[in-house]
């Protein structure tokens, strides 16, 4: 019994020590899908790269055509993290987790010369004919 404790205790102690030192250590580098070069997500990626470099973590920014490609690369394992626009349908992959949002992607829609009589009611929803939407403006709020 004493011999078993004499042998098992150091093995368990060393195993626990190795796990604590190496198991909880952040990666040395990550690949981040950051969208189109010069775009908003790419600019935020540059900020993340600079901030994580201060902690000794190298960030490799992967240029893509946007959020859809970012999702594809994330699911395929080509990148470790990705910036994805809110509102996109994500694959039902339990290993994907959202960590938060850094942009508020609100869109305002306004139409001039649209009067109440031009609206249609169907199934409790209100619609307007496309030709009735004169001077339609779609833009982020200023």
Short mmCIF file of C-alpha atoms in Angstrom, two decimals:
data_model
loop_
_atom_site.label_atom_id
_atom_site.label_comp_id
_atom_site.label_asym_id
_atom_site.label_seq_id
_atom_site.Cartn_x
_atom_site.Cartn_y
_atom_site.Cartn_z
CA UNK A 1 0.00 0.00 0.00
CA UNK A 2 2.81 2.39 0.93
CA UNK A 3 4.69 1.47 -2.19
CA UNK A 4 1.60 2.17 -4.32
CA UNK A 5 1.20 5.64 -2.73
CA UNK A 6 4.92 6.27 -3.13
CA UNK A 7 4.66 5.53 -6.87
CA UNK A 8 1.16 6.88 -7.65
CA UNK A 9 1.41 10.22 -5.83
CA UNK A 10 4.38 11.55 -7.88
CA UNK A 11 2.80 10.32 -11.13
CA UNK A 12 -0.52 12.04 -10.36
CA UNK A 13 1.27 15.19 -9.18
CA UNK A 14 3.44 15.43 -12.30
CA UNK A 15 0.44 14.70 -14.55
CA UNK A 16 -1.61 17.43 -12.89
CA UNK A 17 1.29 19.87 -13.11
CA UNK A 18 1.78 19.16 -16.83
CA UNK A 19 -1.95 19.63 -17.45
CA UNK A 20 -2.03 22.95 -15.62
CA UNK A 21 1.03 24.30 -17.38
CA UNK A 22 0.34 23.11 -20.92
CA UNK A 23 -3.39 22.37 -20.95
CA UNK A 24 -4.59 25.86 -20.06
CA UNK A 25 -2.05 27.78 -22.09
CA UNK A 26 -3.48 29.91 -24.93
CA UNK A 27 -2.28 29.14 -28.46
CA UNK A 28 0.85 30.86 -29.79
CA UNK A 29 -0.90 31.78 -33.03
CA UNK A 30 -4.38 31.80 -34.55
CA UNK A 31 -5.77 32.19 -38.06
CA UNK A 32 -8.54 34.78 -38.26
CA UNK A 33 -10.85 35.14 -41.28
CA UNK A 34 -11.33 38.89 -41.46
CA UNK A 35 -13.09 39.61 -44.74
CA UNK A 36 -12.13 41.89 -47.60
CA UNK A 37 -8.86 43.82 -47.36
CA UNK A 38 -9.64 47.37 -46.27
CA UNK A 39 -13.15 46.49 -45.06
CA UNK A 40 -14.50 47.11 -41.57
CA UNK A 41 -13.90 43.57 -40.33
CA UNK A 42 -10.35 43.61 -41.69
CA UNK A 43 -9.67 46.84 -39.81
CA UNK A 44 -10.97 45.29 -36.59
CA UNK A 45 -8.80 42.25 -37.36
CA UNK A 46 -5.75 44.53 -37.49
CA UNK A 47 -6.67 45.88 -34.05
CA UNK A 48 -7.03 42.35 -32.66
CA UNK A 49 -3.70 41.41 -34.23
CA UNK A 50 -1.91 44.33 -32.57
CA UNK A 51 -3.55 43.75 -29.18
CA UNK A 52 -2.89 40.00 -29.09
CA UNK A 53 0.71 40.56 -30.22
CA UNK A 54 1.23 42.39 -26.93
CA UNK A 55 0.42 39.07 -25.21
CA UNK A 56 2.73 37.08 -27.47
CA UNK A 57 -0.02 35.64 -29.69
CA UNK A 58 0.56 35.87 -33.43
CA UNK A 59 -2.62 36.51 -35.47
CA UNK A 60 -2.57 35.52 -39.14
CA UNK A 61 -5.30 37.48 -40.94
CA UNK A 62 -6.89 35.46 -43.74
CA UNK A 63 -8.40 37.66 -46.46
CA UNK A 64 -11.79 36.41 -47.72
CA UNK A 65 -14.69 37.66 -49.82
CA UNK A 66 -16.85 38.25 -46.73
CA UNK A 67 -18.94 36.62 -44.04
CA UNK A 68 -20.22 33.68 -46.08
CA UNK A 69 -16.69 32.58 -46.95
CA UNK A 70 -15.63 33.24 -43.34
CA UNK A 71 -18.27 30.76 -42.15
CA UNK A 72 -17.18 28.18 -44.74
CA UNK A 73 -13.54 28.44 -43.70
CA UNK A 74 -14.45 28.25 -40.02
CA UNK A 75 -16.55 25.11 -40.50
CA UNK A 76 -13.87 23.46 -42.67
CA UNK A 77 -11.20 24.16 -40.05
CA UNK A 78 -9.08 26.40 -42.30
CA UNK A 79 -9.27 29.20 -39.70
CA UNK A 80 -9.53 29.22 -35.92
CA UNK A 81 -11.83 32.25 -35.66
CA UNK A 82 -13.82 34.45 -38.01
CA UNK A 83 -15.78 37.68 -38.09
CA UNK A 84 -19.32 37.04 -39.34
CA UNK A 85 -22.05 39.54 -40.08
CA UNK A 86 -25.12 39.18 -37.87
CA UNK A 87 -28.30 37.88 -39.44
CA UNK A 88 -26.68 35.22 -41.60
CA UNK A 89 -27.90 31.67 -41.28
CA UNK A 90 -25.21 29.63 -39.60
CA UNK A 91 -24.73 25.88 -39.99
CA UNK A 92 -26.09 23.80 -37.13
CA UNK A 93 -22.63 23.02 -35.81
CA UNK A 94 -22.49 22.69 -32.04
CA UNK A 95 -18.76 23.40 -32.04
CA UNK A 96 -19.30 26.98 -33.33
CA UNK A 97 -19.77 29.63 -30.64
CA UNK A 98 -20.47 33.33 -30.93
CA UNK A 99 -18.34 35.45 -28.63
CA UNK A 100 -20.17 38.72 -29.13
CA UNK A 101 -20.75 41.63 -31.47
CA UNK A 102 -18.61 44.67 -32.17
CA UNK A 103 -20.70 46.42 -34.83
CA UNK A 104 -24.34 47.41 -34.67
CA UNK A 105 -25.58 46.58 -38.16
CA UNK A 106 -28.86 48.50 -38.20
CA UNK A 107 -30.42 49.51 -41.48
CA UNK A 108 -33.07 52.17 -41.91
CA UNK A 109 -35.52 52.11 -44.76
CA UNK A 110 -37.42 55.24 -45.71
CA UNK A 111 -39.70 55.97 -48.61
CA UNK A 112 -41.06 59.28 -49.84
CA UNK A 113 -44.50 59.76 -51.39
CA UNK A 114 -45.92 56.53 -50.02
CA UNK A 115 -49.42 57.10 -48.74
CA UNK A 116 -51.56 54.78 -46.64
CA UNK A 117 -53.89 53.99 -49.56
CA UNK A 118 -51.00 52.46 -51.52
CA UNK A 119 -50.35 49.82 -48.85
CA UNK A 120 -51.72 46.30 -49.27
CA UNK A 121 -52.87 44.02 -46.46
CA UNK A 122 -52.28 40.28 -46.74
CA UNK A 123 -52.27 37.70 -43.94
CA UNK A 124 -52.11 40.47 -41.35
CA UNK A 125 -48.93 41.91 -42.90
CA UNK A 126 -48.64 45.30 -44.57
CA UNK A 127 -46.89 45.49 -47.93
CA UNK A 128 -46.23 48.16 -50.54
CA UNK A 129 -45.85 47.61 -54.25
CA UNK A 130 -42.25 48.07 -55.39
CA UNK A 131 -43.25 50.78 -57.89
CA UNK A 132 -44.81 52.75 -55.00
CA UNK A 133 -41.50 52.99 -53.16
CA UNK A 134 -40.20 56.14 -54.77
CA UNK A 135 -36.79 57.40 -53.71
CA UNK A 136 -36.10 54.39 -51.50
CA UNK A 137 -33.01 54.84 -49.36
CA UNK A 138 -31.17 51.94 -47.74
CA UNK A 139 -28.25 53.06 -45.64
CA UNK A 140 -26.80 52.72 -42.18
CA UNK A 141 -27.97 55.46 -39.83
CA UNK A 142 -25.76 58.51 -39.63
#
